[in-house]
CSV table of C-alpha atoms in Angstrom, one decimal:
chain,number,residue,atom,x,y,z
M,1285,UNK,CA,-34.6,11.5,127.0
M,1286,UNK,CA,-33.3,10.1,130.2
M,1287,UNK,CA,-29.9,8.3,130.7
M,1288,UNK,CA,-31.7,5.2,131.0
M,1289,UNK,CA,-33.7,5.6,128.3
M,1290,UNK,CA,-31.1,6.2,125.8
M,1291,UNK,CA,-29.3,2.6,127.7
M,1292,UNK,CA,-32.5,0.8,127.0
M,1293,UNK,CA,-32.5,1.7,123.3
M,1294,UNK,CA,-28.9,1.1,122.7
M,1295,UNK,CA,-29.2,-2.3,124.3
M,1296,UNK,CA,-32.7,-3.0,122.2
M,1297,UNK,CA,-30.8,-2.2,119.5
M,1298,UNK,CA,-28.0,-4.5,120.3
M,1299,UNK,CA,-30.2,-6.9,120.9
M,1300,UNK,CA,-32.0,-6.4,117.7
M,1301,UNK,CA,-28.4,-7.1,116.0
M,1302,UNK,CA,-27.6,-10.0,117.5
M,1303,UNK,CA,-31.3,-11.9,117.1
M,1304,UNK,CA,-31.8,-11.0,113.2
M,1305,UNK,CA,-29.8,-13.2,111.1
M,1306,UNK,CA,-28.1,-11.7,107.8
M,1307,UNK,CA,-29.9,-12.6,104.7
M,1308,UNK,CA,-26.6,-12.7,102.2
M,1309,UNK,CA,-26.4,-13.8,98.8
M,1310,UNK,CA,-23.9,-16.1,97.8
M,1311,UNK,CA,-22.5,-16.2,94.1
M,1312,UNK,CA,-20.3,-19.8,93.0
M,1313,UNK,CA,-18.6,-21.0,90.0
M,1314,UNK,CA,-20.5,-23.0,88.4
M,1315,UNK,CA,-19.4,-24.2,85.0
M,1316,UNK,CA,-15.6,-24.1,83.7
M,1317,UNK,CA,-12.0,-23.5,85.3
M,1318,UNK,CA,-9.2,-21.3,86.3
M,1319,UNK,CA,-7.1,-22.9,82.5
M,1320,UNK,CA,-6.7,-20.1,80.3
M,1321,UNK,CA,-6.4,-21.7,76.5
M,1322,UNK,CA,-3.4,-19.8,75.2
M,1323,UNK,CA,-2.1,-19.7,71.5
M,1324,UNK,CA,1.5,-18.0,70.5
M,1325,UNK,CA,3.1,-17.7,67.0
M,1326,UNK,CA,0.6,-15.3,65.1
M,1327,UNK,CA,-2.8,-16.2,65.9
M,1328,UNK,CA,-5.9,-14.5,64.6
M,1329,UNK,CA,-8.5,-15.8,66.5
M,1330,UNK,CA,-8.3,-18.1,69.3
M,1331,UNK,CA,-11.4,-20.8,70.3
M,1332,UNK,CA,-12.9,-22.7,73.7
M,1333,UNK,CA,-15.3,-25.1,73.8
M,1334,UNK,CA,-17.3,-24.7,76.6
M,1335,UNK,CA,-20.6,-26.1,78.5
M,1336,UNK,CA,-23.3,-23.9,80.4
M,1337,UNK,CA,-25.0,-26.4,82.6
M,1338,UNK,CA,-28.3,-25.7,84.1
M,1339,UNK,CA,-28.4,-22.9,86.6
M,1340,UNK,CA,-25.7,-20.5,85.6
M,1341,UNK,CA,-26.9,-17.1,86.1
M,1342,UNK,CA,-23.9,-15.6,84.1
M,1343,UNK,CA,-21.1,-16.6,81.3
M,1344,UNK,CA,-18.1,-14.7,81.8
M,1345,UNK,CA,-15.2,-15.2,78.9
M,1346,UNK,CA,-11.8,-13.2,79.7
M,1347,UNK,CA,-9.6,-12.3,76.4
M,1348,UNK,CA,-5.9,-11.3,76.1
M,1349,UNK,CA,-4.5,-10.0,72.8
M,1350,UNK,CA,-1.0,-9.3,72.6
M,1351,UNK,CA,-0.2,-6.9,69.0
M,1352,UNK,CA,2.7,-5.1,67.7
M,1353,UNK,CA,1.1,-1.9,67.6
M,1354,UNK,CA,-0.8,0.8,70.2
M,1355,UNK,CA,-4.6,-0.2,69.8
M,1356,UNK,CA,-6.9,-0.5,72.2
M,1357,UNK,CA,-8.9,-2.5,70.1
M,1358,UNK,CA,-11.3,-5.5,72.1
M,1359,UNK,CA,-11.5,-8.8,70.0
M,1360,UNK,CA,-15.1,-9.8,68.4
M,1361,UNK,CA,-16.5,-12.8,70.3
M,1362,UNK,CA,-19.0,-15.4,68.5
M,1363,UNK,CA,-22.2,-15.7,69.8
M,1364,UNK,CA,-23.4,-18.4,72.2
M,1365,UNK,CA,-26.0,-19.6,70.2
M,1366,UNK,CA,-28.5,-17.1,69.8
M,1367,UNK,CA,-27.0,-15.0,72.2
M,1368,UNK,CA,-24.5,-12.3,72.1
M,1369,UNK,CA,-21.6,-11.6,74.4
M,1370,UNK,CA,-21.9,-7.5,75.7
M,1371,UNK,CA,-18.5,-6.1,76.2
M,1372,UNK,CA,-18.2,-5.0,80.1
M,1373,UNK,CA,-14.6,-3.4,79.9
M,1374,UNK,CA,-10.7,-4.2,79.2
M,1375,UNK,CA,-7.5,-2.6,80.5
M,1376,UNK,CA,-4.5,-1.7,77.7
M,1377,UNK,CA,-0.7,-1.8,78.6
M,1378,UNK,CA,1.5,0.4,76.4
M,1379,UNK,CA,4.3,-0.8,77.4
M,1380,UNK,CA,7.4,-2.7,75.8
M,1381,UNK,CA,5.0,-5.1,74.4
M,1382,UNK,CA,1.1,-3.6,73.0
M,1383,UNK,CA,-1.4,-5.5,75.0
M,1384,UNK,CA,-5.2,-5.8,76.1
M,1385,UNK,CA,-7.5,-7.8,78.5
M,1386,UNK,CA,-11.1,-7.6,78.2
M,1387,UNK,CA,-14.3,-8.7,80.1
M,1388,UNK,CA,-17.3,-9.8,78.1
M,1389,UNK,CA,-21.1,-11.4,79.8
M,1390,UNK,CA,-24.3,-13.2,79.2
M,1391,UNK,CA,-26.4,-12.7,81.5
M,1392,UNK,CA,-28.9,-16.2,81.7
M,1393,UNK,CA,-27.0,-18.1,79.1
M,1394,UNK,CA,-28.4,-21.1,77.4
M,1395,UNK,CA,-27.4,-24.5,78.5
M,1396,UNK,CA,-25.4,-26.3,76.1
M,1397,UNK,CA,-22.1,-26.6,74.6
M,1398,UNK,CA,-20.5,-23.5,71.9
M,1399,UNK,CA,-17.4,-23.0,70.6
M,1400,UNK,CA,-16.3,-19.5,71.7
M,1401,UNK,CA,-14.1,-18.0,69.2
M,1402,UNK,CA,-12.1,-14.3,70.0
M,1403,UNK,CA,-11.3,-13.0,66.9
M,1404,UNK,CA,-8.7,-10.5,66.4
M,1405,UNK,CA,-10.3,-7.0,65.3
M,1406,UNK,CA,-7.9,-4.2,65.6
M,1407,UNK,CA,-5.5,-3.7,63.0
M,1408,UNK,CA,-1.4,-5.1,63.3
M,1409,UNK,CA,0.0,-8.3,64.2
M,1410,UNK,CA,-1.0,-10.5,67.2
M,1411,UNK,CA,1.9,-11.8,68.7
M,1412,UNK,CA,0.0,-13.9,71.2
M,1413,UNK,CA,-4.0,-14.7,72.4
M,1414,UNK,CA,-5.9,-16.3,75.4
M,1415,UNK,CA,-9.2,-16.8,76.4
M,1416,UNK,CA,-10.5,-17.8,79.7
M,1417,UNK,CA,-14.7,-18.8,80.3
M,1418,UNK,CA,-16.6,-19.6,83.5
M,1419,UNK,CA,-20.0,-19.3,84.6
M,1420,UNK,CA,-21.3,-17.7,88.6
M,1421,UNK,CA,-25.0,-19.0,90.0
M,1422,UNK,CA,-26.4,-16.9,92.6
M,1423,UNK,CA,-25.7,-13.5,90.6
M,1424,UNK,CA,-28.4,-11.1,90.8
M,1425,UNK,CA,-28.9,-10.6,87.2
M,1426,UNK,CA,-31.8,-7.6,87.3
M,1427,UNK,CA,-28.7,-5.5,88.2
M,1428,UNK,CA,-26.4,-4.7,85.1
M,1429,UNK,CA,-22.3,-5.2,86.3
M,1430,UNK,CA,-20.0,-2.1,86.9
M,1431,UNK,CA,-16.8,-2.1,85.6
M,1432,UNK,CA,-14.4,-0.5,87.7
M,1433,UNK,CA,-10.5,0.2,86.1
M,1434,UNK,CA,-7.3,1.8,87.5
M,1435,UNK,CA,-8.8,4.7,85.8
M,1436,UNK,CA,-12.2,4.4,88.0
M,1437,UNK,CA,-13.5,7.2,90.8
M,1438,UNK,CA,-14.5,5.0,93.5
């Protein structure tokens, strides 16, 4: 191929870039807040009340547990309605104080307003709970979520 030739494509190709448009998908929050309901002094469970309006393509609740002893242990969650919550992954800290965070979904929740309750599962006192929900439109829910950790290969 010729010097010119190889020019031509490059600029074709240039071209080509600058003409076509991206096609991107954009994901929003939807339904809830940044508030995370907290509750010190011993709880065993811990509730939020929360609406799914029309559209959401995913319910995502965020849990904290706070315990007095080394166990990775994720809290049960209620259903939302008829549907259950799948567990998508948590981090544990070890440190001074025992401690978890945990990441649970619905993917195409039902509209309407649950009471989301964390309850406590693992064995030894819980020193401290909190529970955070929102929902995302625009998520492509055909594709399951991947969890990535500190501990992840990526």
């Amino acid at each position: 191929m010729t010097r010119s030739a190889k020019s031509l494509l490059l600029v074709l190709a240039l071209l080509g870039l600058l003409l076509c448009s991206n096609a991107n998908a954009q994901i929003l929050f939807q339904d809830g807040s940044t508030n995370t309901i907290t509750q010190n002094n011993f709880p065993t469970s811990i509730i939020n009340r929360f609406t799914v309006t029309s559209g959401a393509s995913v319910l995502v609740v965020l849990t904290y547990v706070q315990n007095n002893i080394g166990s990775n242990q994720p809290p049960s969650l209620s259903n939302w309605g008829s549907q259950s919550f799948s567990h998508a992954g948590g981090e544990y800290c070890a440190r001074s104080v025992y401690s978890s965070s945990e990441v649970f979904y619905i993917m195409n929740p039902a509209t309407g307003t649950h009471n989301i309750i964390a309850t406590n599962a693992g064995p030894g006192t819980v020193t401290a709970m909190a529970i955070q929900a929102y929902t995302l439109k625009g998520v492509n829910t055909s594709v399951a979520p991947v969890f990535l950790d500190r501990k992840s290969v990526v």
